PDB file of C-alpha atoms and ligand atoms in Angstrom:
ATOM      1  CA  MET K 110     238.180  69.163  46.913  1.00 45.00           C
ATOM      2  CA  ALA K 111     240.502  66.565  45.426  1.00 47.00           C
ATOM      3  CA  VAL K 112     240.474  66.460  41.672  1.00 50.00           C
ATOM      4  CA  VAL K 113     240.292  62.950  40.330  1.00 53.00           C
ATOM      5  CA  GLN K 114     240.839  62.508  36.649  1.00 58.00           C
ATOM      6  CA  ARG K 115     237.614  61.945  34.805  1.00 62.00           C
ATOM      7  CA  PRO K 116     237.902  58.541  33.153  1.00 60.00           C
ATOM      8  CA  ILE K 117     237.685  58.048  29.450  1.00 60.00           C
ATOM      9  CA  PRO K 118     234.536  55.996  28.857  1.00 58.00           C
ATOM     10  CA  SER K 119     235.693  52.440  28.464  1.00 61.00           C
ATOM     11  CA  SER K 120     232.497  50.970  27.131  1.00 63.00           C
ATOM     12  CA  ALA K 121     229.201  51.905  25.579  1.00 63.00           C
ATOM     13  CA  GLU K 122     227.532  51.384  28.951  1.00 61.00           C
ATOM     14  CA  VAL K 123     229.816  53.825  30.719  1.00 61.00           C
ATOM     15  CA  SER K 124     229.369  56.330  27.905  1.00 60.00           C
ATOM     16  CA  ALA K 125     225.631  56.054  28.292  1.00 60.00           C
ATOM     17  CA  ARG K 126     225.908  56.646  32.023  1.00 59.00           C
ATOM     18  CA  LEU K 127     228.056  59.705  31.546  1.00 59.00           C
ATOM     19  CA  SER K 128     225.685  61.146  29.002  1.00 55.00           C
ATOM     20  CA  ARG K 129     222.738  60.549  31.305  1.00 51.00           C
ATOM     21  CA  GLN K 130     224.302  62.435  34.191  1.00 53.00           C
ATOM     22  CA  ARG K 131     222.917  65.824  33.338  1.00 50.00           C
ATOM     23  CA  GLN K 132     219.694  64.597  31.873  1.00 61.00           C
ATOM     24  CA  ARG K 133     216.765  66.284  33.529  1.00 76.00           C
ATOM     25  CA  ASP K 134     213.555  64.912  32.178  1.00 82.00           C
ATOM     26  CA  THR K 135     214.159  61.263  32.872  1.00 86.00           C
ATOM     27  CA  ALA K 136     211.430  58.724  32.191  1.00 90.00           C
ATOM     28  CA  PRO K 137     210.599  58.167  35.904  1.00 92.00           C
ATOM     29  CA  GLU K 138     210.434  61.901  36.456  1.00 94.00           C
ATOM     30  CA  THR K 139     208.120  62.646  33.552  1.00 95.00           C
ATOM     31  CA  ALA K 140     205.919  59.673  34.499  1.00 96.00           C
ATOM     32  CA  LEU K 141     205.551  61.057  38.022  1.00 97.00           C
ATOM     33  CA  ARG K 142     204.802  64.533  36.693  1.00 97.00           C
ATOM     34  CA  ARG K 143     202.121  63.174  34.398  1.00 96.00           C
ATOM     35  CA  LEU K 144     200.415  61.322  37.248  1.00 96.00           C
ATOM     36  CA  LEU K 145     200.489  64.304  39.592  1.00 97.00           C
ATOM     37  CA  HIS K 146     199.287  66.653  36.888  1.00 97.00           C
ATOM     38  CA  ALA K 147     196.440  64.280  36.022  1.00 96.00           C
ATOM     39  CA  SER K 148     195.311  64.366  39.640  1.00 93.00           C
ATOM     40  CA  GLY K 149     195.011  68.130  39.445  1.00 95.00           C
ATOM     41  CA  LEU K 150     198.265  69.111  41.120  1.00 96.00           C
ATOM     42  CA  ARG K 151     200.326  71.994  39.788  1.00 95.00           C
ATOM     43  CA  TYR K 152     203.993  72.518  40.447  1.00 97.00           C
ATOM     44  CA  PHE K 153     207.139  74.079  39.111  1.00 97.00           C
ATOM     45  CA  VAL K 154     209.759  71.977  37.402  1.00 96.00           C
ATOM     46  CA  HIS K 155     213.527  72.427  37.800  1.00 94.00           C
ATOM     47  CA  VAL K 156     213.610  75.590  39.828  1.00 94.00           C
ATOM     48  CA  LYS K 157     215.760  76.808  42.688  1.00 95.00           C
ATOM     49  CA  PRO K 158     213.172  77.469  45.374  1.00 94.00           C
ATOM     50  CA  VAL K 159     215.397  78.992  48.037  1.00 93.00           C
ATOM     51  CA  ALA K 160     217.160  82.276  47.363  1.00 89.00           C
ATOM     52  CA  GLY K 161     220.890  81.941  47.847  1.00 89.00           C
ATOM     53  CA  LEU K 162     220.737  78.174  47.655  1.00 91.00           C
ATOM     54  CA  GLY K 163     221.856  77.282  44.170  1.00 90.00           C
ATOM     55  CA  ARG K 164     220.244  73.870  44.177  1.00 92.00           C
ATOM     56  CA  GLU K 165     217.711  72.955  41.582  1.00 94.00           C
ATOM     57  CA  VAL K 166     214.723  70.886  42.636  1.00 96.00           C
ATOM     58  CA  ASP K 167     212.930  68.551  40.234  1.00 96.00           C
ATOM     59  CA  LEU K 168     209.371  69.330  41.380  1.00 97.00           C
ATOM     60  CA  VAL K 169     208.442  72.256  43.584  1.00 97.00           C
ATOM     61  CA  PHE K 170     205.136  72.955  45.293  1.00 96.00           C
ATOM     62  CA  PRO K 171     205.733  76.501  46.517  1.00 92.00           C
ATOM     63  CA  GLY K 172     202.467  76.988  48.409  1.00 91.00           C
ATOM     64  CA  LYS K 173     203.178  73.892  50.475  1.00 94.00           C
ATOM     65  CA  ARG K 174     206.931  74.305  50.560  1.00 95.00           C
ATOM     66  CA  LEU K 175     207.395  70.790  49.316  1.00 97.00           C
ATOM     67  CA  ALA K 176     210.448  69.833  47.273  1.00 98.00           C
ATOM     68  CA  VAL K 177     210.463  66.540  45.378  1.00 98.00           C
ATOM     69  CA  PHE K 178     213.523  64.935  43.826  1.00 97.00           C
ATOM     70  CA  VAL K 179     213.524  61.970  41.507  1.00 96.00           C
ATOM     71  CA  ASP K 180     216.960  60.425  41.928  1.00 94.00           C
ATOM     72  CA  GLY K 181     218.623  58.148  39.434  1.00 91.00           C
ATOM     73  CA  CYS K 182     219.673  54.895  41.113  1.00 89.00           C
ATOM     74  CA  PHE K 183     223.191  54.977  39.745  1.00 87.00           C
ATOM     75  CA  TRP K 184     224.146  58.602  40.196  1.00 88.00           C
ATOM     76  CA  HIS K 185     222.625  59.024  43.600  1.00 92.00           C
ATOM     77  CA  GLY K 186     223.861  55.721  44.986  1.00 89.00           C
ATOM     78  CA  CYS K 187     220.656  53.751  45.457  1.00 89.00           C
ATOM     79  CA  PRO K 188     221.178  51.317  48.371  1.00 85.00           C
ATOM     80  CA  ASP K 189     219.240  48.597  46.564  1.00 82.00           C
ATOM     81  CA  ARG K 190     220.753  46.207  44.128  1.00 65.00           C
ATOM     82  CA  HIS K 191     220.347  48.674  41.280  1.00 67.00           C
ATOM     83  CA  ARG K 192     223.744  50.102  42.004  1.00 60.00           C
ATOM     84  CA  SER K 193     226.593  48.474  40.194  1.00 70.00           C
ATOM     85  CA  TRP K 194     230.001  50.031  40.071  1.00 71.00           C
ATOM     86  CA  PRO K 195     231.734  49.993  36.731  1.00 76.00           C
ATOM     87  CA  ALA K 196     234.778  47.751  37.036  1.00 78.00           C
ATOM     88  CA  SER K 197     237.172  50.183  35.437  1.00 82.00           C
ATOM     89  CA  ASN K 198     238.042  53.397  37.264  1.00 86.00           C
ATOM     90  CA  ALA K 199     236.169  52.067  40.296  1.00 84.00           C
ATOM     91  CA  GLU K 200     237.743  54.580  42.633  1.00 88.00           C
ATOM     92  CA  TRP K 201     236.730  57.530  40.492  1.00 90.00           C
ATOM     93  CA  TRP K 202     233.139  56.327  40.326  1.00 87.00           C
ATOM     94  CA  ARG K 203     233.020  55.650  44.049  1.00 87.00           C
ATOM     95  CA  SER K 204     234.229  59.135  44.927  1.00 91.00           C
ATOM     96  CA  LYS K 205     231.938  60.694  42.339  1.00 91.00           C
ATOM     97  CA  ILE K 206     228.824  58.957  43.627  1.00 91.00           C
ATOM     98  CA  ASN K 207     229.762  59.475  47.274  1.00 92.00           C
ATOM     99  CA  ALA K 208     230.135  63.168  46.485  1.00 95.00           C
ATOM    100  CA  ASN K 209     226.670  63.159  44.906  1.00 94.00           C
ATOM    101  CA  ARG K 210     225.219  61.531  48.027  1.00 94.00           C
ATOM    102  CA  SER K 211     226.869  64.078  50.313  1.00 96.00           C
ATOM    103  CA  ARG K 212     225.544  66.868  48.157  1.00 96.00           C
ATOM    104  CA  ASP K 213     222.032  65.388  48.271  1.00 96.00           C
ATOM    105  CA  LEU K 214     222.127  65.247  52.079  1.00 97.00           C
ATOM    106  CA  ASP K 215     223.434  68.785  52.235  1.00 97.00           C
ATOM    107  CA  THR K 216     220.694  69.977  49.875  1.00 97.00           C
ATOM    108  CA  ASP K 217     218.037  68.297  52.031  1.00 97.00           C
ATOM    109  CA  GLN K 218     219.394  69.881  55.193  1.00 97.00           C
ATOM    110  CA  ARG K 219     219.540  73.339  53.653  1.00 96.00           C
ATOM    111  CA  LEU K 220     216.021  73.091  52.300  1.00 97.00           C
ATOM    112  CA  GLU K 221     214.723  71.857  55.646  1.00 97.00           C
ATOM    113  CA  MET K 222     216.489  74.680  57.461  1.00 96.00           C
ATOM    114  CA  ALA K 223     214.676  77.072  55.122  1.00 95.00           C
ATOM    115  CA  GLY K 224     211.360  75.519  56.131  1.00 96.00           C
ATOM    116  CA  TRP K 225     210.893  73.097  53.283  1.00 97.00           C
ATOM    117  CA  ARG K 226     209.923  69.465  53.381  1.00 96.00           C
ATOM    118  CA  VAL K 227     211.900  67.199  51.071  1.00 97.00           C
ATOM    119  CA  ILE K 228     210.817  63.977  49.406  1.00 97.00           C
ATOM    120  CA  ARG K 229     213.289  61.878  47.472  1.00 97.00           C
ATOM    121  CA  ILE K 230     212.039  59.240  45.111  1.00 96.00           C
ATOM    122  CA  TRP K 231     214.260  56.589  43.577  1.00 94.00           C
ATOM    123  CA  GLU K 232     213.873  56.004  39.884  1.00 93.00           C
ATOM    124  CA  HIS K 233     213.223  52.309  40.629  1.00 93.00           C
ATOM    125  CA  GLU K 234     210.154  53.100  42.754  1.00 95.00           C
ATOM    126  CA  ASP K 235     206.705  52.350  41.443  1.00 96.00           C
ATOM    127  CA  VAL K 236     205.490  55.648  40.045  1.00 96.00           C
ATOM    128  CA  SER K 237     201.948  55.356  41.389  1.00 96.00           C
ATOM    129  CA  ILE K 238     203.262  54.700  44.901  1.00 97.00           C
ATOM    130  CA  ALA K 239     205.630  57.643  44.516  1.00 97.00           C
ATOM    131  CA  ALA K 240     202.707  59.857  43.475  1.00 97.00           C
ATOM    132  CA  LYS K 241     200.801  58.711  46.571  1.00 96.00           C
ATOM    133  CA  ARG K 242     203.738  59.709  48.767  1.00 96.00           C
ATOM    134  CA  VAL K 243     203.728  63.174  47.231  1.00 97.00           C
ATOM    135  CA  ARG K 244     199.951  63.572  47.582  1.00 96.00           C
ATOM    136  CA  ALA K 245     200.087  62.403  51.205  1.00 95.00           C
ATOM    137  CA  ALA K 246     202.805  64.920  51.989  1.00 94.00           C
ATOM    138  CA  LEU K 247     200.787  67.690  50.381  1.00 94.00           C
ATOM    139  CA  THR K 248     197.729  66.758  52.429  1.00 90.00           C
ATOM    140  CA  ARG K 249     199.689  66.769  55.674  1.00 79.00           C
ATOM    141  CA  ARG K 250     201.438  69.985  54.891  1.00 63.00           C
ATOM    142  CA  THR K 251     199.539  73.048  56.063  1.00 60.00           C
ATOM    143  CA  ASN K 252     199.463  76.150  53.950  1.00 54.00           C
ATOM    144  CA  THR K 253     201.737  78.915  55.046  1.00 50.00           C
TER     145      THR K 253
HETATM  146 ZN1   ZN M  38     217.256  51.925  42.895  1.00 91.19          ZN
END
């Protein structure tokens, strides 16, 4: 993989984005967890559900083999208008976010090959609608 120099944050906004990259318990994610928990659902948080696949999943429903990701619009390249490329170091950001997207697709494929269903939720989505999507998937999914 080509190594592109990590840019020095050129503004407070870029610094904030960099510091958010590894943040796990984002506001949209905790809001979704609260809603699902309140409706009686139980799940694991931030686990690697498939042995040998070193990919962490945000919410895991092991009995139903359902994996749920809550993706940040910036880092995962949301196709909506939420995505805005920083003007400086544009090429670095583009390759970084494209790499994230490729990795997401690869993660989905590997989980699906292992018999899992994957739901990805954008952080901009309405949390109650997102919770409905998860509940609907759990209802459809037969126990194994
Ligand atoms: Zn978005």
